[in-house]
mmCIF file of C-alpha atoms (C1' of nucleotides) and ligand atoms in Angstrom:
data_model
loop_
_atom_site.group_PDB
_atom_site.id
_atom_site.type_symbol
_atom_site.label_atom_id
_atom_site.label_comp_id
_atom_site.label_asym_id
_atom_site.label_seq_id
_atom_site.Cartn_x
_atom_site.Cartn_y
_atom_site.Cartn_z
ATOM 1 C CA MET S 1 7.737 12.319 12.494
ATOM 2 C CA THR S 2 6.410 15.001 10.200
ATOM 3 C CA LYS S 3 7.783 17.110 7.412
ATOM 4 C CA ARG S 4 6.155 16.206 4.178
ATOM 5 C CA THR S 5 7.991 18.782 2.122
ATOM 6 C CA ASP S 6 9.057 15.920 -0.102
ATOM 7 C CA ILE S 7 6.342 13.919 -1.716
ATOM 8 C CA GLY S 8 5.513 10.987 0.432
ATOM 9 C CA ALA S 9 8.172 11.661 2.986
ATOM 10 C CA ASP S 10 7.420 11.744 6.649
ATOM 11 C CA LEU S 11 3.904 10.639 6.574
ATOM 12 C CA THR S 12 2.599 8.705 9.525
ATOM 13 C CA LYS S 13 2.148 4.963 9.200
ATOM 14 C CA ASN S 14 -1.486 5.031 8.185
ATOM 15 C CA GLN S 15 -0.980 8.000 5.896
ATOM 16 C CA SER S 16 1.846 6.179 4.132
ATOM 17 C CA LEU S 17 -0.240 3.055 3.688
ATOM 18 C CA VAL S 18 -3.150 4.998 2.228
ATOM 19 C CA MET S 19 -0.818 7.006 0.010
ATOM 20 C CA SER S 20 0.860 3.886 -1.299
ATOM 21 C CA ALA S 21 -2.460 2.298 -2.133
ATOM 22 C CA LEU S 22 -3.521 5.374 -4.074
ATOM 23 C CA ALA S 23 -0.186 5.857 -5.786
ATOM 24 C CA GLY S 24 -0.226 2.224 -6.881
ATOM 25 C CA SER S 25 -3.689 2.427 -8.362
ATOM 26 C CA LYS S 26 -4.427 3.263 -11.973
ATOM 27 C CA GLY S 27 -7.661 5.006 -11.191
ATOM 28 C CA PRO S 28 -9.508 6.587 -8.294
ATOM 29 C CA MET S 29 -10.251 4.478 -5.246
ATOM 30 C CA SER S 30 -13.033 4.613 -2.702
ATOM 31 C CA ALA S 31 -12.116 4.760 0.960
ATOM 32 C CA TYR S 32 -13.388 1.252 1.399
ATOM 33 C CA SER S 33 -11.407 -0.144 -1.474
ATOM 34 C CA ILE S 34 -8.332 1.480 -0.001
ATOM 35 C CA LEU S 35 -9.211 -0.167 3.293
ATOM 36 C CA ASP S 36 -9.380 -3.581 1.607
ATOM 37 C CA GLU S 37 -5.929 -3.053 0.112
ATOM 38 C CA ILE S 38 -4.273 -2.254 3.400
ATOM 39 C CA ARG S 39 -6.065 -4.581 5.762
ATOM 40 C CA SER S 40 -3.110 -6.884 5.441
ATOM 41 C CA ASP S 41 -0.946 -4.103 6.885
ATOM 42 C CA GLY S 42 -3.055 -3.935 10.031
ATOM 43 C CA VAL S 43 -5.525 -1.214 9.193
ATOM 44 C CA ARG S 44 -8.938 -2.363 10.298
ATOM 45 C CA ALA S 45 -11.472 0.385 10.396
ATOM 46 C CA PRO S 46 -12.855 2.905 7.881
ATOM 47 C CA LEU S 47 -12.118 5.763 10.234
ATOM 48 C CA GLN S 48 -8.403 5.087 10.076
ATOM 49 C CA VAL S 49 -8.577 5.477 6.324
ATOM 50 C CA TYR S 50 -10.744 8.568 6.415
ATOM 51 C CA ARG S 51 -8.465 10.229 8.898
ATOM 52 C CA ALA S 52 -5.403 9.567 6.768
ATOM 53 C CA LEU S 53 -7.245 10.766 3.677
ATOM 54 C CA ASP S 54 -8.211 14.002 5.386
ATOM 55 C CA LYS S 55 -4.605 14.738 6.103
ATOM 56 C CA LEU S 56 -3.376 13.734 2.661
ATOM 57 C CA VAL S 57 -5.973 15.988 1.059
ATOM 58 C CA GLU S 58 -4.909 18.767 3.376
ATOM 59 C CA PHE S 59 -1.279 18.240 2.338
ATOM 60 C CA GLY S 60 -2.280 18.399 -1.323
ATOM 61 C CA LEU S 61 -1.063 14.876 -2.010
ATOM 62 C CA VAL S 62 -4.515 13.502 -2.678
ATOM 63 C CA HIS S 63 -7.634 14.928 -4.231
ATOM 64 C CA ARG S 64 -11.211 13.932 -3.599
ATOM 65 C CA LEU S 65 -13.447 13.408 -6.589
ATOM 66 C CA GLU S 66 -16.828 14.550 -5.386
ATOM 67 C CA SER S 67 -18.814 13.075 -8.241
ATOM 68 C CA LEU S 68 -17.372 9.618 -7.527
ATOM 69 C CA ASN S 69 -17.008 9.694 -3.760
ATOM 70 C CA ALA S 70 -13.473 8.583 -4.450
ATOM 71 C CA PHE S 71 -9.882 9.685 -4.111
ATOM 72 C CA VAL S 72 -6.901 10.019 -6.387
ATOM 73 C CA ALA S 73 -3.219 10.692 -5.854
ATOM 74 C CA CYS S 74 -2.294 14.145 -7.097
ATOM 75 C CA GLN S 75 -0.895 13.923 -10.616
ATOM 76 C CA HIS S 76 0.026 17.542 -10.966
ATOM 77 C CA PRO S 77 3.486 18.752 -10.150
ATOM 78 C CA ALA S 78 2.050 22.252 -9.793
ATOM 79 C CA CYS S 79 -0.103 21.228 -6.886
ATOM 80 C CA ASP S 80 3.123 20.960 -4.948
ATOM 81 C CA GLY S 81 1.911 21.301 -1.440
ATOM 82 C CA ARG S 82 -1.294 22.946 -0.326
ATOM 83 C CA LYS S 83 -1.234 25.897 -2.688
ATOM 84 C CA GLU S 84 -4.791 26.576 -3.657
ATOM 85 C CA LYS S 85 -5.049 26.343 -7.396
ATOM 86 C CA THR S 86 -8.079 25.726 -9.556
ATOM 87 C CA VAL S 87 -7.779 22.142 -10.591
ATOM 88 C CA LEU S 88 -9.949 20.354 -13.102
ATOM 89 C CA PHE S 89 -10.482 16.634 -13.478
ATOM 90 C CA THR S 90 -11.645 14.729 -16.506
ATOM 91 C CA ILE S 91 -13.203 11.427 -15.671
ATOM 92 C CA CYS S 92 -13.748 8.911 -18.437
ATOM 93 C CA GLU S 93 -16.882 6.901 -17.803
ATOM 94 C CA THR S 94 -15.713 4.198 -20.174
ATOM 95 C CA CYS S 95 -12.207 3.378 -18.924
ATOM 96 C CA GLY S 96 -12.371 5.010 -15.517
ATOM 97 C CA GLY S 97 -9.311 7.086 -16.283
ATOM 98 C CA VAL S 98 -8.860 10.392 -14.506
ATOM 99 C CA GLN S 99 -6.737 13.269 -15.652
ATOM 100 C CA GLU S 100 -5.837 16.247 -13.528
ATOM 101 C CA LEU S 101 -5.230 19.644 -15.063
ATOM 102 C CA VAL S 102 -4.456 23.196 -14.115
ATOM 103 C CA LYS S 103 -5.376 25.624 -16.832
ATOM 104 C CA ASP S 104 -4.731 29.287 -16.623
ATOM 105 C CA ARG S 105 -7.671 30.361 -18.714
ATOM 106 C CA LEU S 106 -10.027 28.371 -16.555
ATOM 107 C CA SER S 107 -8.535 29.607 -13.293
ATOM 108 C CA LYS S 108 -8.869 33.183 -14.532
ATOM 109 C CA ALA S 109 -12.476 32.656 -15.523
ATOM 110 C CA ILE S 110 -13.275 31.265 -12.074
ATOM 111 C CA GLU S 111 -11.423 33.986 -10.265
ATOM 112 C CA GLY S 112 -13.108 36.661 -12.303
ATOM 113 C CA LEU S 113 -16.476 35.175 -11.630
ATOM 114 C CA ALA S 114 -15.851 34.982 -7.892
ATOM 115 C CA ARG S 115 -14.756 38.572 -7.828
ATOM 116 C CA GLU S 116 -17.785 39.652 -9.802
ATOM 117 C CA LEU S 117 -20.072 37.835 -7.336
ATOM 118 C CA GLU S 118 -18.075 38.903 -4.281
ATOM 119 C CA PHE S 119 -17.927 35.239 -3.412
ATOM 120 C CA SER S 120 -14.827 34.034 -1.557
ATOM 121 C CA PRO S 121 -14.133 30.427 -2.567
ATOM 122 C CA SER S 122 -12.332 28.226 -0.124
ATOM 123 C CA LYS S 123 -12.451 25.234 -2.382
ATOM 124 C CA SER S 124 -13.425 24.587 -5.993
ATOM 125 C CA THR S 125 -14.650 21.354 -7.529
ATOM 126 C CA ILE S 126 -14.530 21.059 -11.299
ATOM 127 C CA GLU S 127 -15.155 17.635 -12.755
ATOM 128 C CA LEU S 128 -15.945 16.691 -16.320
ATOM 129 C CA ARG S 129 -17.504 13.326 -16.915
ATOM 130 C CA GLY S 130 -17.450 11.873 -20.356
ATOM 131 C CA MET S 131 -15.253 9.927 -22.759
ATOM 132 C CA CYS S 132 -11.523 10.316 -23.168
ATOM 133 C CA SER S 133 -9.867 10.478 -26.555
ATOM 134 C CA ALA S 134 -8.421 6.975 -26.295
ATOM 135 C CA CYS S 135 -11.801 5.429 -25.649
ATOM 136 C CA LYS S 136 -13.303 7.428 -28.451
ATOM 137 C CA THR S 137 -10.865 6.177 -31.036
ATOM 138 C CA ALA S 138 -11.279 2.670 -29.676
ATOM 139 C CA THR S 139 -15.040 2.928 -30.228
ATOM 140 C CA GLU S 140 -14.626 4.064 -33.848
ATOM 141 C CA ASN S 141 -13.498 0.628 -34.956
ATOM 142 C CA MET E 1 -49.949 12.308 -17.454
ATOM 143 C CA THR E 2 -46.700 13.556 -18.893
ATOM 144 C CA LYS E 3 -45.684 16.628 -20.793
ATOM 145 C CA ARG E 4 -43.468 18.736 -18.682
ATOM 146 C CA THR E 5 -42.905 21.388 -21.306
ATOM 147 C CA ASP E 6 -44.016 23.912 -18.726
ATOM 148 C CA ILE E 7 -42.101 24.082 -15.508
ATOM 149 C CA GLY E 8 -43.647 21.772 -13.003
ATOM 150 C CA ALA E 9 -46.546 20.793 -15.207
ATOM 151 C CA ASP E 10 -47.474 17.195 -15.789
ATOM 152 C CA LEU E 11 -45.144 15.567 -13.394
ATOM 153 C CA THR E 12 -46.205 12.337 -11.826
ATOM 154 C CA LYS E 13 -47.447 12.340 -8.254
ATOM 155 C CA ASN E 14 -44.130 11.501 -6.642
ATOM 156 C CA GLN E 15 -42.239 13.825 -8.914
ATOM 157 C CA SER E 16 -44.590 16.684 -8.000
ATOM 158 C CA LEU E 17 -44.195 16.007 -4.329
ATOM 159 C CA VAL E 18 -40.435 15.976 -4.540
ATOM 160 C CA MET E 19 -40.402 19.046 -6.743
ATOM 161 C CA SER E 20 -42.648 20.936 -4.320
ATOM 162 C CA ALA E 21 -40.425 20.079 -1.413
ATOM 163 C CA LEU E 22 -37.378 21.335 -3.269
ATOM 164 C CA ALA E 23 -39.072 24.448 -4.598
ATOM 165 C CA GLY E 24 -40.258 25.322 -1.110
ATOM 166 C CA SER E 25 -36.834 24.989 0.429
ATOM 167 C CA LYS E 26 -34.414 27.842 0.807
ATOM 168 C CA GLY E 27 -31.374 25.678 0.359
ATOM 169 C CA PRO E 28 -30.393 22.297 -0.974
ATOM 170 C CA MET E 29 -31.989 19.191 0.478
ATOM 171 C CA SER E 30 -30.756 15.642 0.850
ATOM 172 C CA ALA E 31 -32.937 12.880 -0.529
ATOM 173 C CA TYR E 32 -33.737 11.784 2.990
ATOM 174 C CA SER E 33 -34.748 15.213 4.164
ATOM 175 C CA ILE E 34 -37.051 15.422 1.154
ATOM 176 C CA LEU E 35 -38.472 12.096 2.185
ATOM 177 C CA ASP E 36 -39.163 13.393 5.678
ATOM 178 C CA GLU E 37 -41.041 16.338 4.183
ATOM 179 C CA ILE E 38 -43.325 14.235 2.064
ATOM 180 C CA ARG E 39 -43.964 11.249 4.308
ATOM 181 C CA SER E 40 -47.209 12.905 5.257
ATOM 182 C CA ASP E 41 -48.224 12.684 1.600
ATOM 183 C CA GLY E 42 -47.778 8.942 1.547
ATOM 184 C CA VAL E 43 -44.228 8.573 0.283
ATOM 185 C CA ARG E 44 -42.517 6.007 2.438
ATOM 186 C CA ALA E 45 -39.309 4.743 0.942
ATOM 187 C CA PRO E 46 -36.039 6.365 -0.199
ATOM 188 C CA LEU E 47 -36.282 4.691 -3.538
ATOM 189 C CA GLN E 48 -39.464 6.573 -4.367
ATOM 190 C CA VAL E 49 -37.596 9.831 -3.779
ATOM 191 C CA TYR E 50 -34.515 8.792 -5.701
ATOM 192 C CA ARG E 51 -36.563 7.695 -8.665
ATOM 193 C CA ALA E 52 -38.393 11.011 -8.778
ATOM 194 C CA LEU E 53 -35.116 12.882 -8.405
ATOM 195 C CA ASP E 54 -33.563 10.972 -11.279
ATOM 196 C CA LYS E 55 -36.395 12.099 -13.544
ATOM 197 C CA LEU E 56 -36.411 15.664 -12.353
ATOM 198 C CA VAL E 57 -32.679 15.921 -12.933
ATOM 199 C CA GLU E 58 -33.134 14.420 -16.379
ATOM 200 C CA PHE E 59 -35.826 17.033 -17.107
ATOM 201 C CA GLY E 60 -33.483 19.766 -15.978
ATOM 202 C CA LEU E 61 -35.777 20.885 -13.170
ATOM 203 C CA VAL E 62 -33.414 19.843 -10.445
ATOM 204 C CA HIS E 63 -29.671 19.757 -10.074
ATOM 205 C CA ARG E 64 -27.562 17.513 -7.933
ATOM 206 C CA LEU E 65 -24.818 19.109 -5.872
ATOM 207 C CA GLU E 66 -22.087 16.516 -5.830
ATOM 208 C CA SER E 67 -20.070 18.079 -3.087
ATOM 209 C CA LEU E 68 -23.084 18.002 -0.765
ATOM 210 C CA ASN E 69 -24.883 14.864 -1.848
ATOM 211 C CA ALA E 70 -27.913 17.073 -2.091
ATOM 212 C CA PHE E 71 -30.361 18.513 -4.574
ATOM 213 C CA VAL E 72 -31.640 21.966 -5.500
ATOM 214 C CA ALA E 73 -34.441 23.184 -7.703
ATOM 215 C CA CYS E 74 -33.078 24.795 -10.839
ATOM 216 C CA GLN E 75 -32.843 28.568 -10.413
ATOM 217 C CA HIS E 76 -31.760 29.382 -13.872
ATOM 218 C CA PRO E 77 -34.278 30.318 -16.541
ATOM 219 C CA ALA E 78 -31.698 29.414 -19.193
ATOM 220 C CA CYS E 79 -31.628 25.796 -18.056
ATOM 221 C CA ASP E 80 -35.081 25.543 -19.584
ATOM 222 C CA GLY E 81 -35.359 21.892 -20.214
ATOM 223 C CA ARG E 82 -32.559 19.447 -20.600
ATOM 224 C CA LYS E 83 -30.239 21.607 -22.735
ATOM 225 C CA GLU E 84 -26.758 20.848 -21.625
ATOM 226 C CA LYS E 85 -25.124 24.056 -20.496
ATOM 227 C CA THR E 86 -22.157 24.580 -18.266
ATOM 228 C CA VAL E 87 -23.641 25.519 -14.969
ATOM 229 C CA LEU E 88 -21.732 26.651 -11.904
ATOM 230 C CA PHE E 89 -22.892 26.652 -8.314
ATOM 231 C CA THR E 90 -21.634 28.759 -5.446
ATOM 232 C CA ILE E 91 -22.291 27.207 -2.079
ATOM 233 C CA CYS E 92 -21.908 29.346 1.028
ATOM 234 C CA GLU E 93 -20.613 27.252 3.881
ATOM 235 C CA THR E 94 -21.857 29.831 6.381
ATOM 236 C CA CYS E 95 -25.485 30.341 5.417
ATOM 237 C CA GLY E 96 -25.987 27.292 3.241
ATOM 238 C CA GLY E 97 -27.131 29.467 0.346
ATOM 239 C CA VAL E 98 -26.666 28.187 -3.194
ATOM 240 C CA GLN E 99 -26.525 30.268 -6.298
ATOM 241 C CA GLU E 100 -26.708 28.844 -9.797
ATOM 242 C CA LEU E 101 -25.022 30.576 -12.699
ATOM 243 C CA VAL E 102 -24.328 30.199 -16.371
ATOM 244 C CA LYS E 103 -21.397 32.245 -17.538
ATOM 245 C CA ASP E 104 -20.288 32.458 -21.104
ATOM 246 C CA ARG E 105 -16.628 32.976 -20.384
ATOM 247 C CA LEU E 106 -16.536 29.919 -18.202
ATOM 248 C CA SER E 107 -18.466 27.768 -20.657
ATOM 249 C CA LYS E 108 -16.053 28.811 -23.419
ATOM 250 C CA ALA E 109 -13.047 27.985 -21.267
ATOM 251 C CA ILE E 110 -14.418 24.528 -20.523
ATOM 252 C CA GLU E 111 -15.371 23.844 -24.120
ATOM 253 C CA GLY E 112 -11.971 24.962 -25.337
ATOM 254 C CA LEU E 113 -10.258 22.747 -22.810
ATOM 255 C CA ALA E 114 -12.316 19.738 -23.751
ATOM 256 C CA ARG E 115 -11.574 20.277 -27.420
ATOM 257 C CA GLU E 116 -7.886 20.639 -26.684
ATOM 258 C CA LEU E 117 -7.895 17.360 -24.736
ATOM 259 C CA GLU E 118 -10.185 15.615 -27.193
ATOM 260 C CA PHE E 119 -12.369 14.844 -24.238
ATOM 261 C CA SER E 120 -16.122 14.595 -24.836
ATOM 262 C CA PRO E 121 -17.938 15.690 -21.680
ATOM 263 C CA SER E 122 -21.364 14.331 -21.013
ATOM 264 C CA LYS E 123 -21.753 16.190 -17.748
ATOM 265 C CA SER E 124 -19.868 18.897 -15.953
ATOM 266 C CA THR E 125 -19.789 19.594 -12.214
ATOM 267 C CA ILE E 126 -18.544 22.985 -11.119
ATOM 268 C CA GLU E 127 -19.035 23.883 -7.496
ATOM 269 C CA LEU E 128 -17.416 26.645 -5.530
ATOM 270 C CA ARG E 129 -17.526 26.332 -1.741
ATOM 271 C CA GLY E 130 -16.829 29.386 0.318
ATOM 272 C CA MET E 131 -18.500 32.475 1.751
ATOM 273 C CA CYS E 132 -21.088 34.611 0.007
ATOM 274 C CA SER E 133 -20.981 38.383 -0.035
ATOM 275 C CA ALA E 134 -23.870 38.730 2.431
ATOM 276 C CA CYS E 135 -22.159 36.524 5.022
ATOM 277 C CA LYS E 136 -18.886 38.361 4.511
ATOM 278 C CA THR E 137 -20.398 41.756 5.262
ATOM 279 C CA ALA E 138 -22.262 40.269 8.200
ATOM 280 C CA THR E 139 -18.943 39.053 9.616
ATOM 281 C CA GLU E 140 -17.281 42.430 9.285
ATOM 282 C CA ASN E 141 -19.407 43.876 12.064
ATOM 283 C "C1'" DA T 1 11.194 13.686 35.795
ATOM 284 C "C1'" DT T 2 6.742 14.649 35.469
ATOM 285 C "C1'" DG T 3 2.828 16.681 34.257
ATOM 286 C "C1'" DG T 4 0.542 18.852 30.368
ATOM 287 C "C1'" DC T 5 -0.249 19.239 25.543
ATOM 288 C "C1'" DA T 6 -0.809 18.053 20.643
ATOM 289 C "C1'" DC T 7 -1.432 14.622 17.663
ATOM 290 C "C1'" DA T 8 -1.920 10.018 15.806
ATOM 291 C "C1'" DT T 9 -4.148 5.697 16.635
ATOM 292 C "C1'" DG T 10 -7.471 1.938 17.816
ATOM 293 C "C1'" DT T 11 -12.267 0.239 18.380
ATOM 294 C "C1'" DT T 12 -17.241 -0.046 18.536
ATOM 295 C "C1'" DA T 13 -21.316 1.517 17.132
ATOM 296 C "C1'" DT T 14 -24.137 4.283 14.307
ATOM 297 C "C1'" DA T 15 -25.561 7.722 10.894
ATOM 298 C "C1'" DT T 16 -26.256 8.871 6.174
ATOM 299 C "C1'" DC T 17 -26.585 8.004 1.317
ATOM 300 C "C1'" DG T 18 -28.006 4.969 -2.425
ATOM 301 C "C1'" DT T 19 -29.605 0.547 -4.969
ATOM 302 C "C1'" DA T 20 -31.105 -4.505 -6.064
ATOM 303 C "C1'" DA T 21 -34.817 -7.346 -6.657
ATOM 304 C "C1'" DC T 22 -39.403 -8.339 -7.057
ATOM 305 C "C1'" DA T 23 -44.447 -7.351 -7.492
ATOM 306 C "C1'" DC T 24 -48.173 -4.680 -9.092
ATOM 307 C "C1'" DA T 25 -50.811 -0.949 -11.573
ATOM 308 C "C1'" DA T 26 -51.913 2.478 -15.101
ATOM 309 C "C1'" DA T 27 -51.262 4.259 -19.868
ATOM 310 C "C1'" DC T 28 -50.565 3.350 -24.464
ATOM 311 C "C1'" DA T 29 -49.833 0.965 -29.127
ATOM 312 C "C1'" DC T 30 -51.294 -2.263 -32.248
ATOM 313 C "C1'" DG P 1 -57.372 -7.864 -25.884
ATOM 314 C "C1'" DT P 2 -52.254 -8.435 -25.556
ATOM 315 C "C1'" DG P 3 -47.807 -6.758 -25.131
ATOM 316 C "C1'" DT P 4 -44.915 -2.828 -23.821
ATOM 317 C "C1'" DT P 5 -43.532 0.941 -21.333
ATOM 318 C "C1'" DT P 6 -43.514 3.647 -17.335
ATOM 319 C "C1'" DG P 7 -44.546 4.717 -12.663
ATOM 320 C "C1'" DT P 8 -45.305 2.751 -8.129
ATOM 321 C "C1'" DG P 9 -44.802 0.185 -3.649
ATOM 322 C "C1'" DT P 10 -42.045 -2.674 -0.457
ATOM 323 C "C1'" DT P 11 -38.315 -5.215 1.643
ATOM 324 C "C1'" DA P 12 -33.883 -5.833 2.186
ATOM 325 C "C1'" DC P 13 -29.320 -4.573 1.551
ATOM 326 C "C1'" DG P 14 -24.897 -2.147 0.090
ATOM 327 C "C1'" DA P 15 -21.829 1.757 0.222
ATOM 328 C "C1'" DT P 16 -20.174 5.899 2.247
ATOM 329 C "C1'" DA P 17 -19.009 8.558 6.347
ATOM 330 C "C1'" DT P 18 -18.854 9.999 11.232
ATOM 331 C "C1'" DA P 19 -19.665 10.086 16.667
ATOM 332 C "C1'" DA P 20 -17.847 8.919 20.863
ATOM 333 C "C1'" DC P 21 -14.555 7.246 23.708
ATOM 334 C "C1'" DA P 22 -10.064 5.205 24.977
ATOM 335 C "C1'" DT P 23 -5.141 4.717 24.392
ATOM 336 C "C1'" DG P 24 -0.421 5.660 22.947
ATOM 337 C "C1'" DT P 25 3.540 8.600 21.863
ATOM 338 C "C1'" DG P 26 6.613 12.420 21.274
ATOM 339 C "C1'" DC P 27 7.571 16.957 22.978
ATOM 340 C "C1'" DC P 28 8.558 20.436 26.164
ATOM 341 C "C1'" DA P 29 7.862 23.820 29.960
ATOM 342 C "C1'" DT P 30 8.002 23.836 34.700
HETATM 343 ZN ZN1 ZN I 1 -3.096 17.913 -7.699
HETATM 344 ZN ZN1 ZN I 2 -11.427 6.368 -21.451
HETATM 345 ZN ZN1 ZN I 3 -30.472 25.022 -13.756
HETATM 346 ZN ZN1 ZN I 4 -23.708 33.035 3.072
#
DNA sequence: ATGGCACATGTTATATCGTAACACAAACAC
DNA sequence: GTGTTTGTGTTACGATATAACATGTGCCAT
């Protein structure tokens, strides 16, 4: 009961439930809001959700947004699996929308910096908070 | 009792206490560990610490590390005041050391990306977790 | 087959991080 | 003085995350 090479395939029961909740959500979800969604499926305790999230993050199917204490389903085809890439998130504080990006120039800049500092990153967090283009045009009414 | 144009000058009592605790610490501190440090000075409740931290962050004297839920005194002369620059933190998971950097290449990459996406950032969070050079050489014994 | 192992699960209790709501005091503007 | 802003103090609570312990389930080496 494990393989996971296909997106969403062969997850355990709790992992599937958490994944579905996230995949069905427009924006990021907190662990507790995920729990509320899947209580009806028999999940009762926060720990069950956190454990599933840990695995999903490890698999690269879910990302944690540190500045929100929340989680999103991976939107980026290039994350495919646990390959460590430098991912950036934009988070619109008006509509709550999150966009996930991998940009070569940015990755290069980070890698170069790490080399220069002789710092070995195991994980990078890059989050931009602000206003997305859609909300901006909506405000200019 | 406010001016703050000089580092650390003219902070309120609670702000000074929090600032001193942070300045005297080698690494980042959680709000509650700051509270423990300054209980002896008459600060009793978390809210007093959080309020002081909010102001200190606003002044640019303190930064919040989102991936740690903790705070550090600003190490970077160029942060001088509340000027919004793109700051990056390296966080060593072995020794707990934090380094704060402002790098032009990185700032440019972020700015370019934001322009390209028509995203208007109000705040950026860039944190690299990993192992610092000192801990690496210490491990290669 | 059976005992051992790895891994997922279930459950209770607790730790840690952060804020709402209300009251009061000091500084300042007019 | 009176109103306004800003900092403060206190209680209570909400939100996020983990410790500790017990159970179940598939796998597989002996
Ligand atoms: Zn992704
Ligand atoms: Zn938006
Ligand atoms: Zn700084
Ligand atoms: Zn180190």
